[in-house]
XYZ file of N, CA and C in Angstrom:
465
model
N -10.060 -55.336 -33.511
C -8.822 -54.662 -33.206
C -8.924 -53.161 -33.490
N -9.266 -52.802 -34.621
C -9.764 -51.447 -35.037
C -10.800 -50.910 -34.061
N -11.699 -51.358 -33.381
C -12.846 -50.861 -32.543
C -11.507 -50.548 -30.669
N -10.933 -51.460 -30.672
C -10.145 -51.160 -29.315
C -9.587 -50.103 -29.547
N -8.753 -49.736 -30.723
C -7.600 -48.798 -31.388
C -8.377 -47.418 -31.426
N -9.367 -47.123 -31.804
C -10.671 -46.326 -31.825
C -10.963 -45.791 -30.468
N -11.198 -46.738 -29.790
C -11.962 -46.589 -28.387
C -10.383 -45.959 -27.774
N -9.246 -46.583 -27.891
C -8.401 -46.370 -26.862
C -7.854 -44.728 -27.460
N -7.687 -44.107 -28.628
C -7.784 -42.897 -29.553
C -8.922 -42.269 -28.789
N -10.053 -42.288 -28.465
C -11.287 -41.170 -28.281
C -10.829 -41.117 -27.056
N -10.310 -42.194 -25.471
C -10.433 -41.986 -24.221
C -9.098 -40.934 -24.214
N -7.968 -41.358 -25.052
C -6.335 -40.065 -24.888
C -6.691 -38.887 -25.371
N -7.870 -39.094 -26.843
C -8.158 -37.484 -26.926
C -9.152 -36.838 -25.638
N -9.904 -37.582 -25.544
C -10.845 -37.295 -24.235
C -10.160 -36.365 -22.937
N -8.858 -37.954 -21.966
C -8.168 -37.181 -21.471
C -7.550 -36.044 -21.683
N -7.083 -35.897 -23.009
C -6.015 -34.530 -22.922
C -7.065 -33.218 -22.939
N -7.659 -33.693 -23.665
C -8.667 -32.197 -23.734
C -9.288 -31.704 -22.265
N -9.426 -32.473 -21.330
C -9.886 -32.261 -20.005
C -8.450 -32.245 -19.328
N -7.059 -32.293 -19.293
C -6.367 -32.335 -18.864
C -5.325 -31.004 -19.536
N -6.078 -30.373 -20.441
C -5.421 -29.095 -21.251
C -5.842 -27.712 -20.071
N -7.074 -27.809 -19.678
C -7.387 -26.557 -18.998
C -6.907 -26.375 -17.358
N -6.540 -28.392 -16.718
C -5.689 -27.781 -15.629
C -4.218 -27.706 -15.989
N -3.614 -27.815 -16.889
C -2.489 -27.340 -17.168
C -2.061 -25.917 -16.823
N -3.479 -25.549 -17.884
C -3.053 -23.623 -17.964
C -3.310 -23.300 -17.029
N -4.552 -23.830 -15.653
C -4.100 -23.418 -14.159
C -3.136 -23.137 -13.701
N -2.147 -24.762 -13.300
C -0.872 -25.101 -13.341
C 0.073 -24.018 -13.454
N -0.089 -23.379 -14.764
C 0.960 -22.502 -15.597
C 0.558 -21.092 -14.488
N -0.737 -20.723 -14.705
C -1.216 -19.315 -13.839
C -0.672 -19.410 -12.435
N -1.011 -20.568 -11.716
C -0.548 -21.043 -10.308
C 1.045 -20.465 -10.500
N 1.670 -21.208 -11.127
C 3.243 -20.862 -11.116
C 3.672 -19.646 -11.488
N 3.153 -19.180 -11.932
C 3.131 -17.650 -12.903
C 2.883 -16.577 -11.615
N 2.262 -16.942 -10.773
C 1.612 -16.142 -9.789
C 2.454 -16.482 -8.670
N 3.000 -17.569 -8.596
C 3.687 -17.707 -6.607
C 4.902 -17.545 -7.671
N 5.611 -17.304 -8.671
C 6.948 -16.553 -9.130
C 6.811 -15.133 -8.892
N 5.480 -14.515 -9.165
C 5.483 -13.013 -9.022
C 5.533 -13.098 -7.503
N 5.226 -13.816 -6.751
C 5.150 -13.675 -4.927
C 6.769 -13.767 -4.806
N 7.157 -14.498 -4.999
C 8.587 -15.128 -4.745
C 9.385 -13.650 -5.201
N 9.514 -13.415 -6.511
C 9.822 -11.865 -7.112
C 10.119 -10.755 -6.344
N 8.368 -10.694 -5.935
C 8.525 -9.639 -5.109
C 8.845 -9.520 -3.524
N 9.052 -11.184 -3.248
C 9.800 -11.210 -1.893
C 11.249 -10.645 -2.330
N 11.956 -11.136 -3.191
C 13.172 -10.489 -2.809
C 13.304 -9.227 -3.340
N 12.449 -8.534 -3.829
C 12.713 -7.185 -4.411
C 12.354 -6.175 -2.943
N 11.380 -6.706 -2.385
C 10.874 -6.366 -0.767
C 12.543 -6.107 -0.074
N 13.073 -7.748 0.310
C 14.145 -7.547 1.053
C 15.209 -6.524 0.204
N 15.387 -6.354 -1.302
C 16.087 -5.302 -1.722
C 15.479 -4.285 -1.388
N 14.437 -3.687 -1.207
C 14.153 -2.066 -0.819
C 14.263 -1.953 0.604
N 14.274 -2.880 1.919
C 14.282 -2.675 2.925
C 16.339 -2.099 3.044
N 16.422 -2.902 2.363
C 18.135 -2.552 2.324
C 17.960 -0.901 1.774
N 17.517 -0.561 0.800
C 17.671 0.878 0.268
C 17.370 1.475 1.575
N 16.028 1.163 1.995
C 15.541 2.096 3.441
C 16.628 2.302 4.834
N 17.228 0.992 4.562
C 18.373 1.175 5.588
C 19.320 2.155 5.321
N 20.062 1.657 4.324
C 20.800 2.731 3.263
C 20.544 3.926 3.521
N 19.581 4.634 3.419
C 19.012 5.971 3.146
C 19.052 6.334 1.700
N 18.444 5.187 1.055
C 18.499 5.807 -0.375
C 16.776 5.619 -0.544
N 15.955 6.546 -0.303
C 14.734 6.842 -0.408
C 14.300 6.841 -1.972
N 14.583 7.395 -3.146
C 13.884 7.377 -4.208
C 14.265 5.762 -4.566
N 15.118 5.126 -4.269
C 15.145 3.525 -4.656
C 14.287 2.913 -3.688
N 14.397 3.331 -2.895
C 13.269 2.707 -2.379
C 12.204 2.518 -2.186
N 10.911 4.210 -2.958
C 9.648 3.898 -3.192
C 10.087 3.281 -4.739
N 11.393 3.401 -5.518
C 10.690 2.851 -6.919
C 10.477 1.090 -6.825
N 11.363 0.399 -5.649
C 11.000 -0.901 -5.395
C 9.859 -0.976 -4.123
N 9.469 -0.347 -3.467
C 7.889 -1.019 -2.742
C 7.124 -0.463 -4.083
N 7.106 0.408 -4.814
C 6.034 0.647 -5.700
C 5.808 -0.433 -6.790
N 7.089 -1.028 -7.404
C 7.373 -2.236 -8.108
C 7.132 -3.831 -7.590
N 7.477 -3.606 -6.295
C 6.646 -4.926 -5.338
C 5.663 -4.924 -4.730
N 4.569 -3.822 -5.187
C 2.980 -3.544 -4.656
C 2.413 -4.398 -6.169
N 3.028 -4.098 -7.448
C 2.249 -4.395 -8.678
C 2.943 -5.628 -8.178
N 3.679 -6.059 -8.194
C 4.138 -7.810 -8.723
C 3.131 -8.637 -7.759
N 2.878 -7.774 -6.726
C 1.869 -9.037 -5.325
C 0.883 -8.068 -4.747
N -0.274 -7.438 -5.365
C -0.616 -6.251 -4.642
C -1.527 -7.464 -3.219
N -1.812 -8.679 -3.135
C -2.006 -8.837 -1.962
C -1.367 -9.083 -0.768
N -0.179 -8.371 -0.993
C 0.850 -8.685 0.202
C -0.034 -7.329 1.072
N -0.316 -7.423 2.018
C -0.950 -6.559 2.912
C 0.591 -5.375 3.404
N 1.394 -6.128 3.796
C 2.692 -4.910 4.548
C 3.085 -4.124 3.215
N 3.360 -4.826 2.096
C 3.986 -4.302 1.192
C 2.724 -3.133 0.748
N 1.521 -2.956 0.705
C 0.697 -2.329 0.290
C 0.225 -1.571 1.565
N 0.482 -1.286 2.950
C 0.714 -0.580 4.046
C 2.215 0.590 3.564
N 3.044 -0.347 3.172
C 4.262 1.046 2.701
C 3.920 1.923 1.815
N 3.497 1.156 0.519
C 3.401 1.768 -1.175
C 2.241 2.842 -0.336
N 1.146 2.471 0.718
C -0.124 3.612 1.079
C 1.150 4.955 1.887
N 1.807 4.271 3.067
C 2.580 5.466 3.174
C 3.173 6.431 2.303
N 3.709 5.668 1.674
C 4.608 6.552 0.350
C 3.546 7.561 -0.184
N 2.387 6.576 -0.398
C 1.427 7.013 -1.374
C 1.079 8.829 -1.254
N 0.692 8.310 0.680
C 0.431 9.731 1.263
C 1.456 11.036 1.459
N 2.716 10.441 1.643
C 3.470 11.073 1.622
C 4.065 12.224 0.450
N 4.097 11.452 -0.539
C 4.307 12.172 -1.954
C 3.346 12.590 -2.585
N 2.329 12.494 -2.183
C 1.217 12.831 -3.246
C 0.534 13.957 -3.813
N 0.855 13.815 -4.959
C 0.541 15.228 -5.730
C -0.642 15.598 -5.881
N -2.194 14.661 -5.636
C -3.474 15.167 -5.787
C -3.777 14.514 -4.317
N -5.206 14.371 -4.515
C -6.165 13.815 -3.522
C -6.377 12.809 -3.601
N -6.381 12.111 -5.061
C -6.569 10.746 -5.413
C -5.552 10.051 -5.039
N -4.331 10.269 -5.259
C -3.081 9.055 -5.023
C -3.333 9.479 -3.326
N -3.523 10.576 -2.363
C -3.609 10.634 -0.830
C -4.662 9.361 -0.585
N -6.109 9.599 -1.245
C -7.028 8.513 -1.201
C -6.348 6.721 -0.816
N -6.159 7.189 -2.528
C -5.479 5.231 -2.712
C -4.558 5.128 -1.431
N -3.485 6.259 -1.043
C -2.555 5.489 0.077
C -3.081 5.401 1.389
N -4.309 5.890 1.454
C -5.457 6.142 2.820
C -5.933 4.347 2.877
N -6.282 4.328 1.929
C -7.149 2.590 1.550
C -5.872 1.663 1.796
N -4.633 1.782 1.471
C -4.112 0.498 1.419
C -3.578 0.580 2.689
N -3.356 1.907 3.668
C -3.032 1.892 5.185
C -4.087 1.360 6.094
N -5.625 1.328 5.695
C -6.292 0.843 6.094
C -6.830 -0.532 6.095
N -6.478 -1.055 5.107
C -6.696 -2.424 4.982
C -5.727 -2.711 5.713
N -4.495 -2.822 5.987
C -3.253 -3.050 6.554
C -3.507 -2.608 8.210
N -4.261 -1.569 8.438
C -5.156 -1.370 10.229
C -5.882 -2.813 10.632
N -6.891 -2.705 9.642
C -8.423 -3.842 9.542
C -7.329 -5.274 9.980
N -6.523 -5.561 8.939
C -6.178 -7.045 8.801
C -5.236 -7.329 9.978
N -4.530 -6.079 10.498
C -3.367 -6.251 11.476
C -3.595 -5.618 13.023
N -4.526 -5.641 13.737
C -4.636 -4.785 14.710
C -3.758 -4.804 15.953
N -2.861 -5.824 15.983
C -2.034 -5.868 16.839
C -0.547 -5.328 16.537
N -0.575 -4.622 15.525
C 0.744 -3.711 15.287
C 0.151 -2.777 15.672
N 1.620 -2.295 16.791
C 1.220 -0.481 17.437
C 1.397 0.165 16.487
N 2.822 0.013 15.817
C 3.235 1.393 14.798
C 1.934 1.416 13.607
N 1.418 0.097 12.805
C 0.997 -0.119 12.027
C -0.498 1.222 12.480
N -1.117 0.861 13.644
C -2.172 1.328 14.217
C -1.795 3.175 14.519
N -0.526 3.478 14.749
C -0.418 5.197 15.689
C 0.270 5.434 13.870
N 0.477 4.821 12.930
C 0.654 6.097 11.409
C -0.682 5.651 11.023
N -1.184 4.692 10.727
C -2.678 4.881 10.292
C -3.402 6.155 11.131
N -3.344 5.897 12.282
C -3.874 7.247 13.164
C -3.465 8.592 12.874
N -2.040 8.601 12.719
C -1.614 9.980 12.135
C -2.308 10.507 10.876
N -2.536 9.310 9.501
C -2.965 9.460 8.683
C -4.545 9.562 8.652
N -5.321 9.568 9.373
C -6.378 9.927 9.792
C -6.808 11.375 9.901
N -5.624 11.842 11.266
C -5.871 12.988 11.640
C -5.852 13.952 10.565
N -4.537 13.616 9.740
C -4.130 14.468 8.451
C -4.927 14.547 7.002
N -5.873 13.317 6.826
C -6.880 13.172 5.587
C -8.140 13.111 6.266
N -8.597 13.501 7.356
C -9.853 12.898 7.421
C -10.901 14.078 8.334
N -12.099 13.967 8.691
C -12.816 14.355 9.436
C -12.117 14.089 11.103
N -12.882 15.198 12.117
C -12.759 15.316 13.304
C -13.316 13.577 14.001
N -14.666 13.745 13.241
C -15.225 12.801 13.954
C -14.493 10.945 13.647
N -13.685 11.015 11.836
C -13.564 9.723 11.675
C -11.786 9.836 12.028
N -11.489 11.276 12.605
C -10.033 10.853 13.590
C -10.267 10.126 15.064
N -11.657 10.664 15.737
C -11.858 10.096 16.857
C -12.118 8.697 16.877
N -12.942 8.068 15.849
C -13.362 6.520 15.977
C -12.249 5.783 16.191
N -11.355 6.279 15.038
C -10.186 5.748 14.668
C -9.094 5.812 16.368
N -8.802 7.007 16.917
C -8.352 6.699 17.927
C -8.900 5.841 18.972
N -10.234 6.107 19.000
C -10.592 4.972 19.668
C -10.795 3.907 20.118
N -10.430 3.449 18.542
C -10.255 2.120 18.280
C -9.134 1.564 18.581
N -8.007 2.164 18.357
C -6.294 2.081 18.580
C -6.563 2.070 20.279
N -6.812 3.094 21.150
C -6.619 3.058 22.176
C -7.795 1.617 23.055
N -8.520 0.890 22.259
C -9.359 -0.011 22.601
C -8.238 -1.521 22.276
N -7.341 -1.364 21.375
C -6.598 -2.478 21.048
C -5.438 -2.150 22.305
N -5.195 -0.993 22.356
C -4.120 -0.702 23.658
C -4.240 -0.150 24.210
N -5.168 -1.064 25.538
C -5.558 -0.138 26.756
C -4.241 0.018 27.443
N -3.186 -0.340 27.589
C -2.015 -0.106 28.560
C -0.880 0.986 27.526
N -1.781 1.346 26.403
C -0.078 2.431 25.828
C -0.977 3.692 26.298
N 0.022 4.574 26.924
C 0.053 5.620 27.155
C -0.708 6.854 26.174
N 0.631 6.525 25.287
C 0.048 7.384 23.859
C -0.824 7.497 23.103
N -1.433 6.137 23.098
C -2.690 5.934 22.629
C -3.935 6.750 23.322
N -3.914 6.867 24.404
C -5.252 7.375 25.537
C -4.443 8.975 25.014
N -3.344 9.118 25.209
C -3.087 10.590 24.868
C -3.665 11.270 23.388
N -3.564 10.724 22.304
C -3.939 10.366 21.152
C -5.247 10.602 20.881
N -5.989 9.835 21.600
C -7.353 9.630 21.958
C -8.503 11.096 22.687
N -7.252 11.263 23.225
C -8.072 12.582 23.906
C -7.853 13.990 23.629
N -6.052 13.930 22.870
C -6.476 14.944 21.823
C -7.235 15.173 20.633
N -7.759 13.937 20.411
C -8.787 14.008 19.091
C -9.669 14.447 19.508
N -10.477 14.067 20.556
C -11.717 14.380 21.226
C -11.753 16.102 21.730
């Protein structure tokens, strides 16, 4: 009776100890789609500021819903606008150059997404890496106008 009582004691400590580390997954998992969830509605609160016209509330929430989910790709396409927009050195212009570009790379079928990345090109970058860049835009949209216009003032 003592040898079952034993045996059935080592297999519950056994289980729990192997059943302790997906817990704290578990916990991270939830911990992490709450910060997604978070920063969904803090998102739909700053789109309201943007409507509004209340601009400083509104980079302090895309800047606050870039940290809570920085892999939301749109939300980290704005915080790069902002980025460029306000930016007091070269470095924060940089960082908002990178997160408009990942947001180009991952999305190529947004026009607007594609003609401010392009703007932001022309304005941070070399002659030659404004032209690729239009080129590329006007290769995703051979039928926009602006794009070939775009394209050939770079050139």
């Amino acid at each position: 009776m003592n040898l079952k009582r034993n045996n059935f004691t080592i297999i519950a400590i056994l289980l729990f100890v192997l059943l302790i580390p997906s817990l704290g997954n578990a916990a991270e998992n939830w911990d992490e789609a709450a910060a997604k969830r978070k920063a969904n509605y803090i998102y739909l609160e700053a789109a309201i500021q943007k409507a509004t016209e209340k601009s400083s509330i509104y980079q302090d929430l895309i800047s606050y819903t870039y940290r809570l989910d920085p892999s939301n790709l749109e939300v980290g396409h704005e915080k790069g606008i902002l980025d460029m927009v306000t930016a007091f050195d070269s470095s924060q212009v940089e960082k908002g150059y990178k997160l408009m570009e990942k947001y180009f790379n991952s999305n190529p079928q947004s026009l607007e997404a594609n003609f401010l990345f392009g703007s932001a090109t022309e304005k941070s970058r070399s002659p030659d890496e404004t032209i690729k860049v239009w080129e590329t835009i006007q290769s995703r949209f051979p039928n926009e106008t602006d794009a070939k216009i775009q394209y050939a003032i770079a050139l």
